[in-house]
Coordinates of C-alpha atoms and ligand atoms in Angstrom, one line a residue:
M1 CA -6.3 -139.9 -51.3
I2 CA -4.7 -142.8 -49.4
L3 CA -7.0 -145.6 -48.2
V4 CA -5.6 -147.6 -45.4
L5 CA -7.1 -151.1 -44.6
A6 CA -6.4 -151.5 -40.9
G7 CA -6.6 -154.0 -38.1
G8 CA -5.3 -153.5 -34.5
V9 CA -2.1 -152.2 -33.0
G10 CA 0.3 -152.3 -35.9
A11 CA -2.1 -150.6 -38.2
A12 CA -2.8 -147.9 -35.6
R13 CA 0.8 -147.1 -35.2
F14 CA 1.3 -147.0 -39.0
L15 CA -1.6 -144.5 -39.3
A16 CA -0.1 -142.4 -36.5
G17 CA 3.1 -142.3 -38.6
L18 CA 1.1 -141.5 -41.8
T19 CA -0.5 -138.4 -40.1
Q20 CA 3.1 -137.1 -39.6
V21 CA 4.0 -137.2 -43.3
V22 CA 0.8 -136.3 -45.2
D23 CA -2.1 -133.9 -44.5
S24 CA -4.9 -135.8 -42.8
S25 CA -7.3 -134.6 -45.5
E26 CA -5.5 -137.2 -47.7
I27 CA -6.3 -140.1 -45.4
V28 CA -9.3 -142.5 -45.0
T29 CA -9.0 -145.7 -43.0
I30 CA -11.3 -148.7 -43.1
V31 CA -11.0 -150.9 -40.0
N32 CA -11.7 -154.5 -39.2
T33 CA -14.7 -155.2 -37.0
G34 CA -14.4 -159.0 -37.0
D35 CA -13.0 -158.6 -33.4
D36 CA -16.2 -156.8 -32.2
T37 CA -18.0 -158.3 -29.2
E38 CA -20.9 -157.7 -26.8
L39 CA -20.1 -157.8 -23.1
H40 CA -22.0 -156.3 -20.1
G41 CA -24.7 -155.4 -22.7
L42 CA -22.2 -153.1 -24.4
S43 CA -21.2 -153.0 -28.1
I44 CA -17.3 -153.1 -28.2
S45 CA -15.2 -152.5 -31.3
P46 CA -11.6 -153.1 -30.2
D47 CA -9.8 -152.4 -33.5
I48 CA -11.8 -149.3 -34.2
D49 CA -11.0 -148.0 -30.7
T50 CA -7.3 -149.0 -30.9
V51 CA -7.0 -147.0 -34.2
T52 CA -9.0 -144.0 -32.8
Y53 CA -7.1 -143.9 -29.5
T54 CA -3.7 -144.3 -31.1
V55 CA -4.1 -141.6 -33.7
A56 CA -5.6 -139.3 -31.0
Q57 CA -2.5 -140.1 -28.8
A58 CA -4.9 -141.2 -26.1
I59 CA -3.8 -144.9 -26.3
D60 CA -2.0 -146.6 -23.4
P61 CA 1.4 -147.0 -24.9
E62 CA 2.4 -150.2 -23.1
R63 CA -0.8 -152.2 -23.7
G64 CA -1.4 -150.8 -27.2
W65 CA -5.1 -150.9 -26.4
G66 CA -7.4 -148.9 -24.1
L67 CA -6.7 -145.4 -22.7
R68 CA -3.7 -144.1 -20.9
N69 CA -3.9 -143.2 -17.2
E70 CA -6.7 -145.7 -16.9
T71 CA -8.4 -146.9 -13.7
W72 CA -10.2 -150.2 -13.3
R73 CA -12.7 -149.6 -10.4
A74 CA -15.8 -150.8 -12.4
M75 CA -14.1 -154.1 -13.3
E76 CA -12.8 -154.6 -9.7
S77 CA -16.4 -153.9 -8.4
L78 CA -17.7 -156.9 -10.4
E79 CA -15.8 -159.3 -8.2
R80 CA -18.4 -159.3 -5.4
F81 CA -21.0 -160.8 -7.7
E82 CA -19.0 -163.9 -8.6
S83 CA -20.0 -165.7 -5.3
V84 CA -23.7 -165.2 -6.0
R85 CA -23.8 -165.6 -9.8
P86 CA -25.9 -168.7 -10.8
E87 CA -24.2 -171.4 -12.7
G88 CA -24.4 -170.8 -16.5
S89 CA -25.0 -167.0 -16.1
R90 CA -22.8 -164.9 -18.4
A91 CA -23.2 -161.8 -16.3
A92 CA -20.3 -159.7 -15.0
P93 CA -17.4 -161.4 -17.1
R94 CA -14.0 -160.2 -15.9
W95 CA -11.7 -161.8 -18.5
F96 CA -12.0 -158.8 -20.9
N97 CA -10.5 -155.7 -19.1
L98 CA -12.6 -152.6 -19.7
G99 CA -11.1 -149.5 -18.1
D100 CA -13.3 -146.9 -16.4
T101 CA -12.7 -144.2 -19.0
D102 CA -12.8 -146.7 -21.9
L103 CA -16.3 -147.7 -20.7
A104 CA -17.5 -144.2 -21.7
T105 CA -16.8 -145.0 -25.3
H106 CA -18.7 -148.3 -25.1
F107 CA -21.6 -146.5 -23.3
Y108 CA -21.9 -144.0 -26.1
R109 CA -21.5 -146.4 -29.0
T110 CA -24.1 -148.8 -27.5
A111 CA -26.6 -146.1 -26.9
R112 CA -26.3 -144.6 -30.3
L113 CA -26.6 -148.0 -32.0
R114 CA -29.7 -148.6 -30.0
E115 CA -31.1 -145.3 -31.3
G116 CA -30.6 -146.6 -34.8
A117 CA -27.3 -144.9 -35.7
T118 CA -25.1 -147.0 -38.1
L119 CA -21.7 -148.2 -36.8
A120 CA -20.1 -145.8 -39.4
E121 CA -22.1 -142.8 -38.0
V122 CA -21.2 -143.5 -34.3
T123 CA -17.6 -144.3 -35.2
D124 CA -17.4 -140.9 -36.9
E125 CA -18.9 -139.2 -33.9
I126 CA -16.4 -140.9 -31.6
R127 CA -13.3 -140.1 -33.7
R128 CA -14.4 -136.4 -33.9
A129 CA -14.9 -136.4 -30.1
F130 CA -11.3 -137.6 -29.8
G131 CA -10.1 -134.9 -32.2
V132 CA -9.1 -137.2 -35.0
T133 CA -9.1 -135.2 -38.3
F134 CA -9.7 -137.9 -40.9
P135 CA -12.5 -140.5 -41.4
I136 CA -12.3 -143.8 -39.6
L137 CA -14.8 -146.3 -41.0
P138 CA -15.9 -149.8 -40.0
M139 CA -15.5 -152.3 -42.8
S140 CA -19.3 -152.8 -42.7
N141 CA -22.3 -151.5 -40.8
Q142 CA -23.6 -155.0 -40.5
S143 CA -22.2 -157.6 -38.1
V144 CA -19.2 -159.8 -39.3
R145 CA -17.7 -161.8 -36.5
T146 CA -14.5 -163.8 -36.6
L147 CA -15.1 -167.3 -35.2
V148 CA -11.9 -169.2 -34.3
H149 CA -12.3 -173.0 -34.6
L150 CA -10.2 -174.9 -32.0
A151 CA -9.9 -178.6 -31.4
D152 CA -12.8 -178.6 -28.9
G153 CA -15.1 -176.2 -30.7
P154 CA -15.4 -172.6 -31.9
V155 CA -14.9 -169.5 -29.8
S156 CA -15.2 -165.8 -30.5
F157 CA -12.1 -163.9 -31.5
Q158 CA -11.8 -162.2 -28.1
E159 CA -12.3 -165.4 -26.2
Y160 CA -9.4 -166.9 -28.3
F161 CA -7.2 -163.8 -28.1
V162 CA -7.8 -162.6 -24.5
K163 CA -9.5 -165.3 -22.5
L164 CA -7.3 -168.1 -23.9
R165 CA -4.4 -165.8 -24.5
H166 CA -4.2 -167.1 -28.1
S167 CA -2.3 -170.0 -26.6
V168 CA -4.3 -172.8 -28.3
P169 CA -3.8 -174.1 -31.8
V170 CA -6.3 -172.9 -34.4
T171 CA -7.8 -175.4 -36.7
S172 CA -9.7 -172.8 -38.9
V173 CA -11.1 -169.3 -38.9
E174 CA -14.5 -168.4 -40.1
F175 CA -16.1 -164.9 -40.8
V176 CA -19.7 -165.2 -39.8
G177 CA -21.9 -162.7 -41.7
T178 CA -19.9 -162.0 -44.8
D179 CA -22.6 -163.5 -47.0
T180 CA -25.1 -160.7 -46.0
A181 CA -22.9 -157.8 -44.9
T182 CA -22.2 -155.0 -47.3
F183 CA -18.9 -153.2 -47.6
V184 CA -19.1 -149.8 -46.0
D185 CA -18.1 -147.8 -49.1
P186 CA -17.0 -149.6 -52.4
D187 CA -16.3 -146.2 -54.0
L188 CA -13.3 -145.7 -51.7
I189 CA -11.5 -148.7 -53.3
R190 CA -12.3 -147.4 -56.7
T191 CA -11.3 -143.7 -56.1
A192 CA -8.3 -144.0 -53.8
D193 CA -5.0 -143.0 -55.5
T194 CA -3.1 -145.5 -53.3
I195 CA -4.4 -148.3 -51.1
V196 CA -2.3 -149.5 -48.2
I197 CA -2.8 -152.8 -46.4
A198 CA -1.4 -151.9 -43.0
P199 CA 0.9 -154.1 -40.9
S200 CA -2.0 -156.2 -39.5
N201 CA -2.7 -159.9 -39.1
P202 CA -3.3 -161.0 -42.7
I203 CA -5.8 -163.7 -41.5
V204 CA -8.0 -162.2 -38.7
S205 CA -7.5 -158.4 -39.4
I206 CA -7.3 -158.1 -43.2
G207 CA -9.1 -161.4 -43.9
P208 CA -12.5 -160.3 -42.7
I209 CA -12.3 -157.2 -44.9
R210 CA -11.4 -159.2 -47.9
A211 CA -14.2 -161.7 -47.2
I212 CA -17.0 -159.1 -47.5
R213 CA -18.9 -159.5 -50.8
G214 CA -17.3 -157.6 -53.7
V215 CA -14.2 -156.5 -51.8
E216 CA -11.7 -159.0 -53.2
E217 CA -12.7 -158.3 -56.8
S218 CA -12.5 -154.5 -56.2
L219 CA -9.0 -154.9 -54.7
R220 CA -7.8 -157.1 -57.5
A221 CA -9.0 -154.5 -60.0
R222 CA -6.7 -151.9 -58.2
R223 CA -3.8 -154.3 -57.6
D224 CA -1.2 -152.0 -59.2
D225 CA -2.0 -149.2 -56.7
I226 CA -2.1 -151.5 -53.6
V227 CA 0.9 -151.9 -51.3
A228 CA 1.0 -154.2 -48.3
V229 CA 3.3 -153.9 -45.2
S230 CA 4.3 -157.2 -43.8
P231 CA 3.4 -157.7 -40.1
I232 CA 5.9 -160.5 -40.0
V233 CA 9.6 -159.7 -39.4
A234 CA 12.2 -162.4 -39.4
G235 CA 9.6 -165.1 -39.2
A236 CA 7.8 -163.6 -36.2
A237 CA 4.9 -161.3 -35.5
L238 CA 5.9 -158.2 -33.6
K239 CA 2.7 -158.4 -31.6
G240 CA -0.1 -161.0 -31.3
P241 CA -0.4 -164.5 -32.8
A242 CA 0.0 -163.8 -36.5
D243 CA 3.1 -166.0 -37.0
R244 CA 1.6 -169.0 -35.1
M245 CA -1.8 -168.6 -36.9
L246 CA -0.1 -168.5 -40.3
T247 CA 1.7 -171.8 -39.5
E248 CA -1.4 -173.4 -37.9
L249 CA -3.5 -172.5 -41.0
G250 CA -0.9 -173.9 -43.4
H251 CA 0.9 -170.7 -44.4
E252 CA 4.6 -170.0 -44.2
P253 CA 5.2 -167.7 -41.2
T254 CA 7.6 -165.5 -43.2
V255 CA 7.4 -162.5 -45.6
V256 CA 7.2 -165.1 -48.4
G257 CA 4.1 -166.6 -46.8
V258 CA 2.6 -163.1 -46.5
A259 CA 3.5 -162.4 -50.1
R260 CA 1.5 -165.5 -51.2
M261 CA -1.5 -164.3 -49.2
Y262 CA -1.4 -160.7 -50.7
A263 CA -0.1 -161.4 -54.2
P264 CA -3.6 -161.5 -55.7
I265 CA -4.5 -158.0 -54.4
A266 CA -1.3 -156.1 -54.0
A267 CA 1.6 -155.4 -56.5
T268 CA 4.1 -154.3 -53.8
L269 CA 5.1 -155.7 -50.4
V270 CA 7.1 -153.7 -47.9
I271 CA 9.4 -155.9 -45.7
D272 CA 11.9 -155.2 -43.0
E273 CA 15.7 -155.0 -43.5
Q274 CA 16.0 -158.2 -41.5
D275 CA 14.3 -160.0 -44.3
A276 CA 16.3 -158.4 -47.1
H277 CA 17.7 -161.9 -48.1
L278 CA 14.2 -162.9 -49.0
V279 CA 13.6 -160.3 -51.7
D280 CA 14.0 -162.7 -54.6
M281 CA 11.6 -165.2 -53.0
V282 CA 9.0 -162.5 -52.5
E283 CA 9.4 -161.2 -56.1
R284 CA 9.0 -164.8 -57.3
E285 CA 5.5 -164.6 -55.9
G286 CA 4.8 -161.8 -58.3
M287 CA 5.1 -158.9 -56.0
R288 CA 7.6 -156.0 -56.1
C289 CA 9.5 -155.9 -52.9
V290 CA 10.6 -152.8 -50.9
V291 CA 13.0 -153.2 -48.0
T292 CA 13.0 -150.7 -45.2
D293 CA 13.0 -150.4 -41.4
T294 CA 9.5 -151.5 -40.3
I295 CA 10.0 -151.7 -36.5
M296 CA 7.7 -148.9 -35.4
S297 CA 8.6 -149.1 -31.8
K298 CA 11.6 -146.9 -32.7
P299 CA 11.0 -143.2 -32.8
G300 CA 10.4 -141.8 -36.3
V301 CA 10.1 -145.2 -38.0
A302 CA 6.3 -145.2 -38.3
A303 CA 6.6 -141.9 -40.2
S304 CA 9.4 -143.0 -42.4
L305 CA 7.7 -146.4 -43.0
A306 CA 4.5 -144.6 -44.0
R307 CA 6.3 -142.3 -46.4
T308 CA 8.2 -145.1 -48.0
T309 CA 5.1 -147.2 -48.3
V310 CA 3.0 -144.6 -50.0
Q311 CA 5.8 -143.5 -52.3
S312 CA 6.3 -147.1 -53.4
T313 CA 3.1 -146.9 -55.4
P314 CA 2.6 -145.4 -58.9
Q315 CA 0.2 -142.6 -57.7
Q316 CA 2.2 -142.0 -54.5
G317 CA -1.1 -141.3 -52.8
G318 CA -2.0 -138.6 -55.3
I319 CA 0.3 -136.3 -53.4
T320 CA 3.1 -134.0 -54.7
W321 CA 5.7 -134.9 -52.1
P322 CA 8.2 -132.2 -51.0
A323 CA 11.6 -132.9 -52.6
Ligands
LIG1 N1 -6.4 -157.3 -25.1 C1 -5.9 -158.1 -24.1 O1 -5.0 -158.9 -24.3 N2 -6.5 -158.2 -22.9 C2 -7.6 -157.4 -22.6 O2 -8.1 -157.5 -21.5 C3 -8.1 -156.5 -23.6 C4 -9.2 -155.7 -23.3 C5 -9.6 -154.8 -24.3 C6 -10.6 -153.8 -24.1 C7 -10.9 -152.9 -25.1 C8 -10.3 -152.9 -26.3 O3 -10.6 -152.0 -27.3 C9 -9.3 -153.8 -26.6 C10 -8.9 -154.8 -25.6 N3 -7.9 -155.7 -25.8 C11 -7.5 -156.5 -24.9 C12 -7.3 -155.8 -27.2 C13 -8.2 -156.6 -28.1 O4 -8.2 -157.9 -27.7 C14 -7.9 -156.5 -29.6 O5 -8.9 -157.1 -30.3 C15 -6.5 -157.0 -29.9 O6 -5.6 -155.9 -29.7 C16 -6.4 -157.5 -31.3 O7 -6.7 -156.4 -32.2

């Protein structure tokens, strides 16, 4: 069994590639929920939905989030209330774009949570409704929220990422709730043949998962069977603010910086061919280094990257691969 620790868009594309090279019965993914937010009274889990929609091939390919062929009538209809909304009211926010068909997912999740379902239960119902044939789990059933500290105060992850277009320098990042939240299923880390840290933001996508009690120690104990895929290529993130955040938080925005963050929990780092000249530097951080094409926007690369990644571990996912 292959356990994939996932964040947003890059992880979702990696998982879609993995489903092309192994039977989905071999896959379990645990997804970051530090990006989760409540808006319009709805419980929204962006990374879970990005993974679900991408693997279900329902994702909007340009945006990398939300559903394809989307309409925005509900969001447009909120505009009329802006002229009458009292000062200080948080009703009808329009900075976070929720498509009409995407809203159905948030209606369902919110209603089920209110009925007492766990986030894991309702996430499983939603992935089955979208025809996804392997388990997608939240990192915890309890709330863990990423708080992004800026010069003039803390904001939620989505306010940083969407409202501020992640265009402001970050002074620190805090995961609120990790002291009480429990990891969704510690056995998965113990029993997986291979654990993959997907190409996600090491700080705000993988960081919240690592910060949950007991997870870091469990991952360290499995270090030899853990492989990470660098989300940084040639010193830049392919999507989102990962490179800037690494710099702002004192890390090197290169595969060497990524290696320093992952060396305690992963024995192998997969990097792109453009960073082949940094293999020695990565291995000096104590990680084996595998060089391959990691640019998944090209057809077939997500599948080949997934295969190379899993095969770079001793157990190779517990799979007998065809010759
Ligand atoms: N990202 C944006 O840049 N702008 C948006 O308006 C936006 C809305 C949105 C709605 C639902 C959803 O599941 C994701 C959404 N995202 C949006 C992406 C979201 O910010 C994710 O957290 C990022 O992709 C980082 O993982």
